[in-house]
Amino acid sequence: EVQLVQSGAEVKKPGEFLRISCKGSGYNFTSFWITWVRQMPGKGLEWMGKIDPSDGYSNYSPSFHGHVTISVDKSITTVYLQWSSLKASDTAIYYCARLVGGYSRAAFDIWGQGTFITATS
Amino acid sequence: KVLTQSPGTLSLSPGERATLSCRASQSVSSSNLAWYQQKPGQAPSLLIYAASSRATGIPDRFSGSGSGTDFTLTISRLEPEDSAVYYCQQYGSSPITFGQGTRLEIK
């Protein structure tokens, strides 16, 4: 079964470091781009950025560039989303998803279950 | 590229047809437009890609159409489980953007 499994919920303080993960299985991991999407409480979907697991090349939305980092560890088929310094406004559910067909411009066909991040003092 | 969905909320009865609209501020290249369904407490799921192609396992009650700046998701013969928020998305140019969503309620 093709799936993306994300790490569990986190409660952190503003200013702290955080890294969450997304592990792919059931398919050729390096053949499909992975993306991250934010959903703030009660709000819609926002695209953050994407990464090519084959070489680690990443592309970010201007809204998130410089605030988050997307990385990959091919050896364990896992993509990461990290913050060096969280803000309270980072409180949200974060989803990883796979791009259709291995293309860099494609819809998102497989989604992780979501990771709920709470940043509060 | 801003995507504007209408209506904001739609309330219909089982068996009726739902028509959801997505309008882009600029032309969406190569019909690189998708529709997603999100039920409460769940991750979104892909319904339609390339404006009119159904994703794997999606019933033919769901259909997409349109090009350029105007796109439509049609759900025929509504069922109670179709109650959800529906989002359109353009992925043809960066940054990828989503519409604000249409909430579909089944009476």
mmCIF file of C-alpha atoms in Angstrom:
data_model
loop_
_atom_site.group_PDB
_atom_site.id
_atom_site.type_symbol
_atom_site.label_atom_id
_atom_site.label_comp_id
_atom_site.label_asym_id
_atom_site.label_seq_id
_atom_site.Cartn_x
_atom_site.Cartn_y
_atom_site.Cartn_z
ATOM 1 C CA GLU A 1 0.000 0.000 0.000
ATOM 2 C CA VAL A 2 1.273 3.433 -0.956
ATOM 3 C CA GLN A 3 1.283 5.648 2.099
ATOM 4 C CA LEU A 4 2.834 8.628 3.817
ATOM 5 C CA VAL A 5 3.028 8.401 7.598
ATOM 6 C CA GLN A 6 3.745 11.552 9.557
ATOM 7 C CA SER A 7 5.219 12.016 13.015
ATOM 8 C CA GLY A 8 2.987 12.753 15.971
ATOM 9 C CA ALA A 9 1.558 15.938 17.422
ATOM 10 C CA GLU A 10 3.923 18.395 19.089
ATOM 11 C CA VAL A 11 3.531 21.110 21.720
ATOM 12 C CA LYS A 12 6.385 23.607 21.683
ATOM 13 C CA LYS A 13 7.226 27.082 22.926
ATOM 14 C CA PRO A 14 7.776 30.020 20.577
ATOM 15 C CA GLY A 15 11.452 30.321 19.717
ATOM 16 C CA GLU A 16 12.092 26.579 19.933
ATOM 17 C CA PHE A 17 13.439 24.304 17.191
ATOM 18 C CA LEU A 18 11.140 21.696 15.683
ATOM 19 C CA ARG A 19 11.438 19.061 12.991
ATOM 20 C CA ILE A 20 8.550 16.878 11.861
ATOM 21 C CA SER A 21 8.745 13.938 9.489
ATOM 22 C CA CYS A 22 6.906 12.207 6.667
ATOM 23 C CA LYS A 23 7.858 8.620 5.798
ATOM 24 C CA GLY A 24 6.946 7.197 2.425
ATOM 25 C CA SER A 25 6.406 3.511 1.747
ATOM 26 C CA GLY A 26 4.927 1.199 -0.873
ATOM 27 C CA TYR A 27 6.393 3.021 -3.877
ATOM 28 C CA ASN A 28 9.691 4.151 -5.399
ATOM 29 C CA PHE A 29 10.402 6.979 -2.953
ATOM 30 C CA THR A 30 12.925 8.874 -5.080
ATOM 31 C CA SER A 31 10.642 9.028 -8.121
ATOM 32 C CA PHE A 32 7.985 11.338 -6.638
ATOM 33 C CA TRP A 33 8.202 14.895 -5.349
ATOM 34 C CA ILE A 34 6.899 15.496 -1.824
ATOM 35 C CA THR A 35 5.214 18.694 -0.716
ATOM 36 C CA TRP A 36 4.071 20.297 2.561
ATOM 37 C CA VAL A 37 0.744 22.055 3.129
ATOM 38 C CA ARG A 38 -0.352 24.108 6.143
ATOM 39 C CA GLN A 39 -3.865 24.328 7.516
ATOM 40 C CA MET A 40 -4.354 26.804 10.329
ATOM 41 C CA PRO A 41 -7.226 26.111 12.760
ATOM 42 C CA GLY A 42 -10.541 26.399 10.957
ATOM 43 C CA LYS A 43 -8.885 27.723 7.795
ATOM 44 C CA GLY A 44 -8.030 26.609 4.275
ATOM 45 C CA LEU A 45 -5.005 24.988 2.677
ATOM 46 C CA GLU A 46 -1.704 26.811 2.053
ATOM 47 C CA TRP A 47 1.164 25.430 -0.014
ATOM 48 C CA MET A 48 4.550 25.727 1.697
ATOM 49 C CA GLY A 49 7.097 24.083 -0.561
ATOM 50 C CA LYS A 50 8.204 20.853 -2.206
ATOM 51 C CA ILE A 51 11.276 18.683 -2.563
ATOM 52 C CA ASP A 52 12.634 16.214 -5.089
ATOM 53 C CA PRO A 53 13.771 13.242 -2.964
ATOM 54 C CA SER A 54 16.145 12.059 -5.677
ATOM 55 C CA ASP A 55 18.527 15.000 -5.261
ATOM 56 C CA GLY A 56 17.144 17.134 -2.432
ATOM 57 C CA TYR A 57 16.298 20.104 -4.657
ATOM 58 C CA SER A 58 13.593 22.175 -2.955
ATOM 59 C CA ASN A 59 11.280 25.009 -3.934
ATOM 60 C CA TYR A 60 9.352 27.227 -1.497
ATOM 61 C CA SER A 61 6.355 29.497 -1.488
ATOM 62 C CA PRO A 62 7.464 33.116 -0.890
ATOM 63 C CA SER A 63 5.159 33.104 2.149
ATOM 64 C CA PHE A 64 7.283 30.450 3.855
ATOM 65 C CA HIS A 65 10.727 30.904 2.297
ATOM 66 C CA GLY A 66 13.322 31.568 4.988
ATOM 67 C CA HIS A 67 11.043 30.462 7.827
ATOM 68 C CA VAL A 68 11.000 26.705 7.209
ATOM 69 C CA THR A 69 13.379 24.178 5.705
ATOM 70 C CA ILE A 70 12.405 21.047 3.785
ATOM 71 C CA SER A 71 14.943 18.232 3.630
ATOM 72 C CA VAL A 72 15.155 14.532 2.829
ATOM 73 C CA ASP A 73 16.934 11.385 3.979
ATOM 74 C CA LYS A 74 16.670 8.913 1.105
ATOM 75 C CA SER A 75 18.163 6.084 3.153
ATOM 76 C CA ILE A 76 15.060 6.006 5.354
ATOM 77 C CA THR A 77 12.565 7.319 2.758
ATOM 78 C CA THR A 78 11.716 10.296 4.938
ATOM 79 C CA VAL A 79 11.100 13.965 4.224
ATOM 80 C CA TYR A 80 11.345 16.598 6.953
ATOM 81 C CA LEU A 81 9.885 20.019 7.657
ATOM 82 C CA GLN A 82 11.755 22.076 10.231
ATOM 83 C CA TRP A 83 11.634 25.420 12.000
ATOM 84 C CA SER A 84 14.710 26.900 13.681
ATOM 85 C CA SER A 85 12.545 29.259 15.717
ATOM 86 C CA LEU A 86 8.828 28.625 16.032
ATOM 87 C CA LYS A 87 6.257 31.381 16.289
ATOM 88 C CA ALA A 88 2.858 31.186 17.949
ATOM 89 C CA SER A 89 1.363 31.752 14.497
ATOM 90 C CA ASP A 90 2.881 28.421 13.361
ATOM 91 C CA THR A 91 0.122 26.626 15.276
ATOM 92 C CA ALA A 92 -1.557 24.516 12.610
ATOM 93 C CA ILE A 93 -1.937 21.085 11.067
ATOM 94 C CA TYR A 94 0.832 20.284 8.590
ATOM 95 C CA TYR A 95 0.274 17.739 5.834
ATOM 96 C CA CYS A 96 2.808 16.126 3.559
ATOM 97 C CA ALA A 97 1.631 14.888 0.186
ATOM 98 C CA ARG A 98 3.031 13.196 -2.914
ATOM 99 C CA LEU A 99 2.894 14.761 -6.362
ATOM 100 C CA VAL A 100 1.210 12.713 -9.084
ATOM 101 C CA GLY A 101 3.299 10.829 -11.580
ATOM 102 C CA GLY A 102 6.721 12.008 -10.523
ATOM 103 C CA TYR A 103 6.231 15.426 -12.063
ATOM 104 C CA SER A 104 7.371 18.660 -10.434
ATOM 105 C CA ARG A 105 4.112 20.331 -11.453
ATOM 106 C CA ALA A 106 1.304 18.015 -10.506
ATOM 107 C CA ALA A 107 -1.651 17.480 -8.215
ATOM 108 C CA PHE A 108 -1.220 15.804 -4.828
ATOM 109 C CA ASP A 109 -2.470 12.222 -4.913
ATOM 110 C CA ILE A 110 -1.339 10.681 -1.610
ATOM 111 C CA TRP A 111 -1.559 12.604 1.680
ATOM 112 C CA GLY A 112 -0.164 11.973 5.121
ATOM 113 C CA GLN A 113 -2.490 11.965 8.102
ATOM 114 C CA GLY A 114 -1.341 15.377 9.287
ATOM 115 C CA THR A 115 0.783 16.585 12.205
ATOM 116 C CA PHE A 116 -0.762 19.061 14.642
ATOM 117 C CA ILE A 117 1.731 21.616 15.921
ATOM 118 C CA THR A 118 0.889 23.838 18.867
ATOM 119 C CA ALA A 119 3.278 26.689 19.590
ATOM 120 C CA THR A 120 2.347 28.348 22.855
ATOM 121 C CA SER A 121 4.142 29.945 25.764
ATOM 122 C CA LYS B 1 -2.470 33.518 -8.888
ATOM 123 C CA VAL B 2 -5.619 33.926 -6.764
ATOM 124 C CA LEU B 3 -8.367 31.322 -6.938
ATOM 125 C CA THR B 4 -11.862 32.387 -5.886
ATOM 126 C CA GLN B 5 -14.445 29.716 -5.146
ATOM 127 C CA SER B 6 -18.179 30.159 -5.081
ATOM 128 C CA PRO B 7 -20.499 29.746 -3.395
ATOM 129 C CA GLY B 8 -18.994 29.773 0.077
ATOM 130 C CA THR B 9 -21.588 27.312 1.326
ATOM 131 C CA LEU B 10 -23.982 25.094 -0.556
ATOM 132 C CA SER B 11 -26.870 23.226 1.062
ATOM 133 C CA LEU B 12 -28.567 20.558 -1.054
ATOM 134 C CA SER B 13 -30.587 17.373 -0.637
ATOM 135 C CA PRO B 14 -29.540 13.809 -1.459
ATOM 136 C CA GLY B 15 -30.009 13.030 -5.141
ATOM 137 C CA GLU B 16 -29.576 16.656 -6.251
ATOM 138 C CA ARG B 17 -26.703 18.038 -8.326
ATOM 139 C CA ALA B 18 -24.018 20.343 -6.900
ATOM 140 C CA THR B 19 -22.139 22.841 -9.059
ATOM 141 C CA LEU B 20 -19.023 24.388 -7.520
ATOM 142 C CA SER B 21 -17.111 27.180 -9.231
ATOM 143 C CA CYS B 22 -13.439 28.150 -9.171
ATOM 144 C CA ARG B 23 -12.267 31.321 -10.911
ATOM 145 C CA ALA B 24 -8.592 32.201 -11.356
ATOM 146 C CA SER B 25 -7.166 35.731 -11.445
ATOM 147 C CA GLN B 26 -4.996 34.705 -14.424
ATOM 148 C CA SER B 27 -5.193 31.872 -16.895
ATOM 149 C CA VAL B 28 -4.206 28.479 -15.444
ATOM 150 C CA SER B 29 -1.578 26.970 -17.721
ATOM 151 C CA SER B 30 -2.266 23.635 -19.409
ATOM 152 C CA SER B 31 -5.417 23.209 -17.305
ATOM 153 C CA ASN B 32 -3.201 22.425 -14.305
ATOM 154 C CA LEU B 33 -6.127 22.548 -11.934
ATOM 155 C CA ALA B 34 -7.206 20.040 -9.300
ATOM 156 C CA TRP B 35 -10.104 19.569 -6.904
ATOM 157 C CA TYR B 36 -9.863 18.102 -3.402
ATOM 158 C CA GLN B 37 -12.401 16.938 -0.862
ATOM 159 C CA GLN B 38 -11.769 17.375 2.863
ATOM 160 C CA LYS B 39 -14.050 15.835 5.478
ATOM 161 C CA PRO B 40 -13.878 16.963 9.127
ATOM 162 C CA GLY B 41 -10.825 15.644 10.935
ATOM 163 C CA GLN B 42 -9.353 14.129 7.775
ATOM 164 C CA ALA B 43 -6.626 15.002 5.315
ATOM 165 C CA PRO B 44 -7.719 16.295 1.920
ATOM 166 C CA SER B 45 -8.119 13.738 -0.855
ATOM 167 C CA LEU B 46 -7.668 14.221 -4.590
ATOM 168 C CA LEU B 47 -10.829 14.094 -6.708
ATOM 169 C CA ILE B 48 -9.918 15.662 -10.057
ATOM 170 C CA TYR B 49 -6.629 16.651 -11.719
ATOM 171 C CA ALA B 50 -5.837 18.266 -15.072
ATOM 172 C CA ALA B 51 -9.219 19.994 -14.767
ATOM 173 C CA SER B 52 -11.271 16.960 -15.807
ATOM 174 C CA SER B 53 -9.442 13.690 -15.037
ATOM 175 C CA ARG B 54 -10.818 11.681 -12.125
ATOM 176 C CA ALA B 55 -8.318 10.377 -9.614
ATOM 177 C CA THR B 56 -8.095 6.652 -8.942
ATOM 178 C CA GLY B 57 -11.212 5.278 -7.280
ATOM 179 C CA ILE B 58 -13.306 8.416 -7.660
ATOM 180 C CA PRO B 59 -16.867 7.627 -8.808
ATOM 181 C CA ASP B 60 -18.164 9.100 -12.042
ATOM 182 C CA ARG B 61 -20.669 11.199 -10.057
ATOM 183 C CA PHE B 62 -17.738 13.617 -9.736
ATOM 184 C CA SER B 63 -16.745 15.519 -12.859
ATOM 185 C CA GLY B 64 -14.569 18.503 -13.603
ATOM 186 C CA SER B 65 -14.638 20.919 -16.496
ATOM 187 C CA GLY B 66 -13.316 24.267 -17.616
ATOM 188 C CA SER B 67 -10.185 25.952 -18.922
ATOM 189 C CA GLY B 68 -8.388 29.265 -18.785
ATOM 190 C CA THR B 69 -9.771 31.079 -15.767
ATOM 191 C CA ASP B 70 -13.099 29.331 -15.128
ATOM 192 C CA PHE B 71 -13.441 25.819 -13.748
ATOM 193 C CA THR B 72 -16.327 23.781 -12.364
ATOM 194 C CA LEU B 73 -16.695 20.710 -10.170
ATOM 195 C CA THR B 74 -20.025 18.962 -10.608
ATOM 196 C CA ILE B 75 -21.296 16.320 -8.225
ATOM 197 C CA SER B 76 -24.367 14.550 -9.529
ATOM 198 C CA ARG B 77 -26.740 12.415 -7.447
ATOM 199 C CA LEU B 78 -25.540 13.751 -4.108
ATOM 200 C CA GLU B 79 -25.087 11.293 -1.269
ATOM 201 C CA PRO B 80 -24.871 12.060 2.476
ATOM 202 C CA GLU B 81 -21.142 11.200 2.505
ATOM 203 C CA ASP B 82 -20.440 14.007 0.016
ATOM 204 C CA SER B 83 -20.771 16.476 2.881
ATOM 205 C CA ALA B 84 -17.327 18.120 3.014
ATOM 206 C CA VAL B 85 -15.278 21.166 2.104
ATOM 207 C CA TYR B 86 -14.072 21.226 -1.511
ATOM 208 C CA TYR B 87 -10.936 23.070 -2.596
ATOM 209 C CA CYS B 88 -9.647 23.908 -6.044
ATOM 210 C CA GLN B 89 -5.888 24.212 -6.608
ATOM 211 C CA GLN B 90 -3.713 25.443 -9.445
ATOM 212 C CA TYR B 91 -0.320 23.759 -9.775
ATOM 213 C CA GLY B 92 0.799 25.118 -13.127
ATOM 214 C CA SER B 93 2.758 28.055 -11.774
ATOM 215 C CA SER B 94 4.636 28.786 -8.580
ATOM 216 C CA PRO B 95 3.539 29.432 -5.935
ATOM 217 C CA ILE B 96 0.900 26.730 -5.993
ATOM 218 C CA THR B 97 -2.364 28.204 -4.709
ATOM 219 C CA PHE B 98 -5.656 26.922 -3.348
ATOM 220 C CA GLY B 99 -9.097 28.456 -3.370
ATOM 221 C CA GLN B 100 -10.664 29.313 -0.031
ATOM 222 C CA GLY B 101 -13.035 26.340 -0.208
ATOM 223 C CA THR B 102 -16.730 25.634 -0.675
ATOM 224 C CA ARG B 103 -18.588 23.917 2.169
ATOM 225 C CA LEU B 104 -21.171 21.443 0.871
ATOM 226 C CA GLU B 105 -23.885 20.453 3.300
ATOM 227 C CA ILE B 106 -26.267 17.604 2.574
ATOM 228 C CA LYS B 107 -29.659 18.230 4.153
#
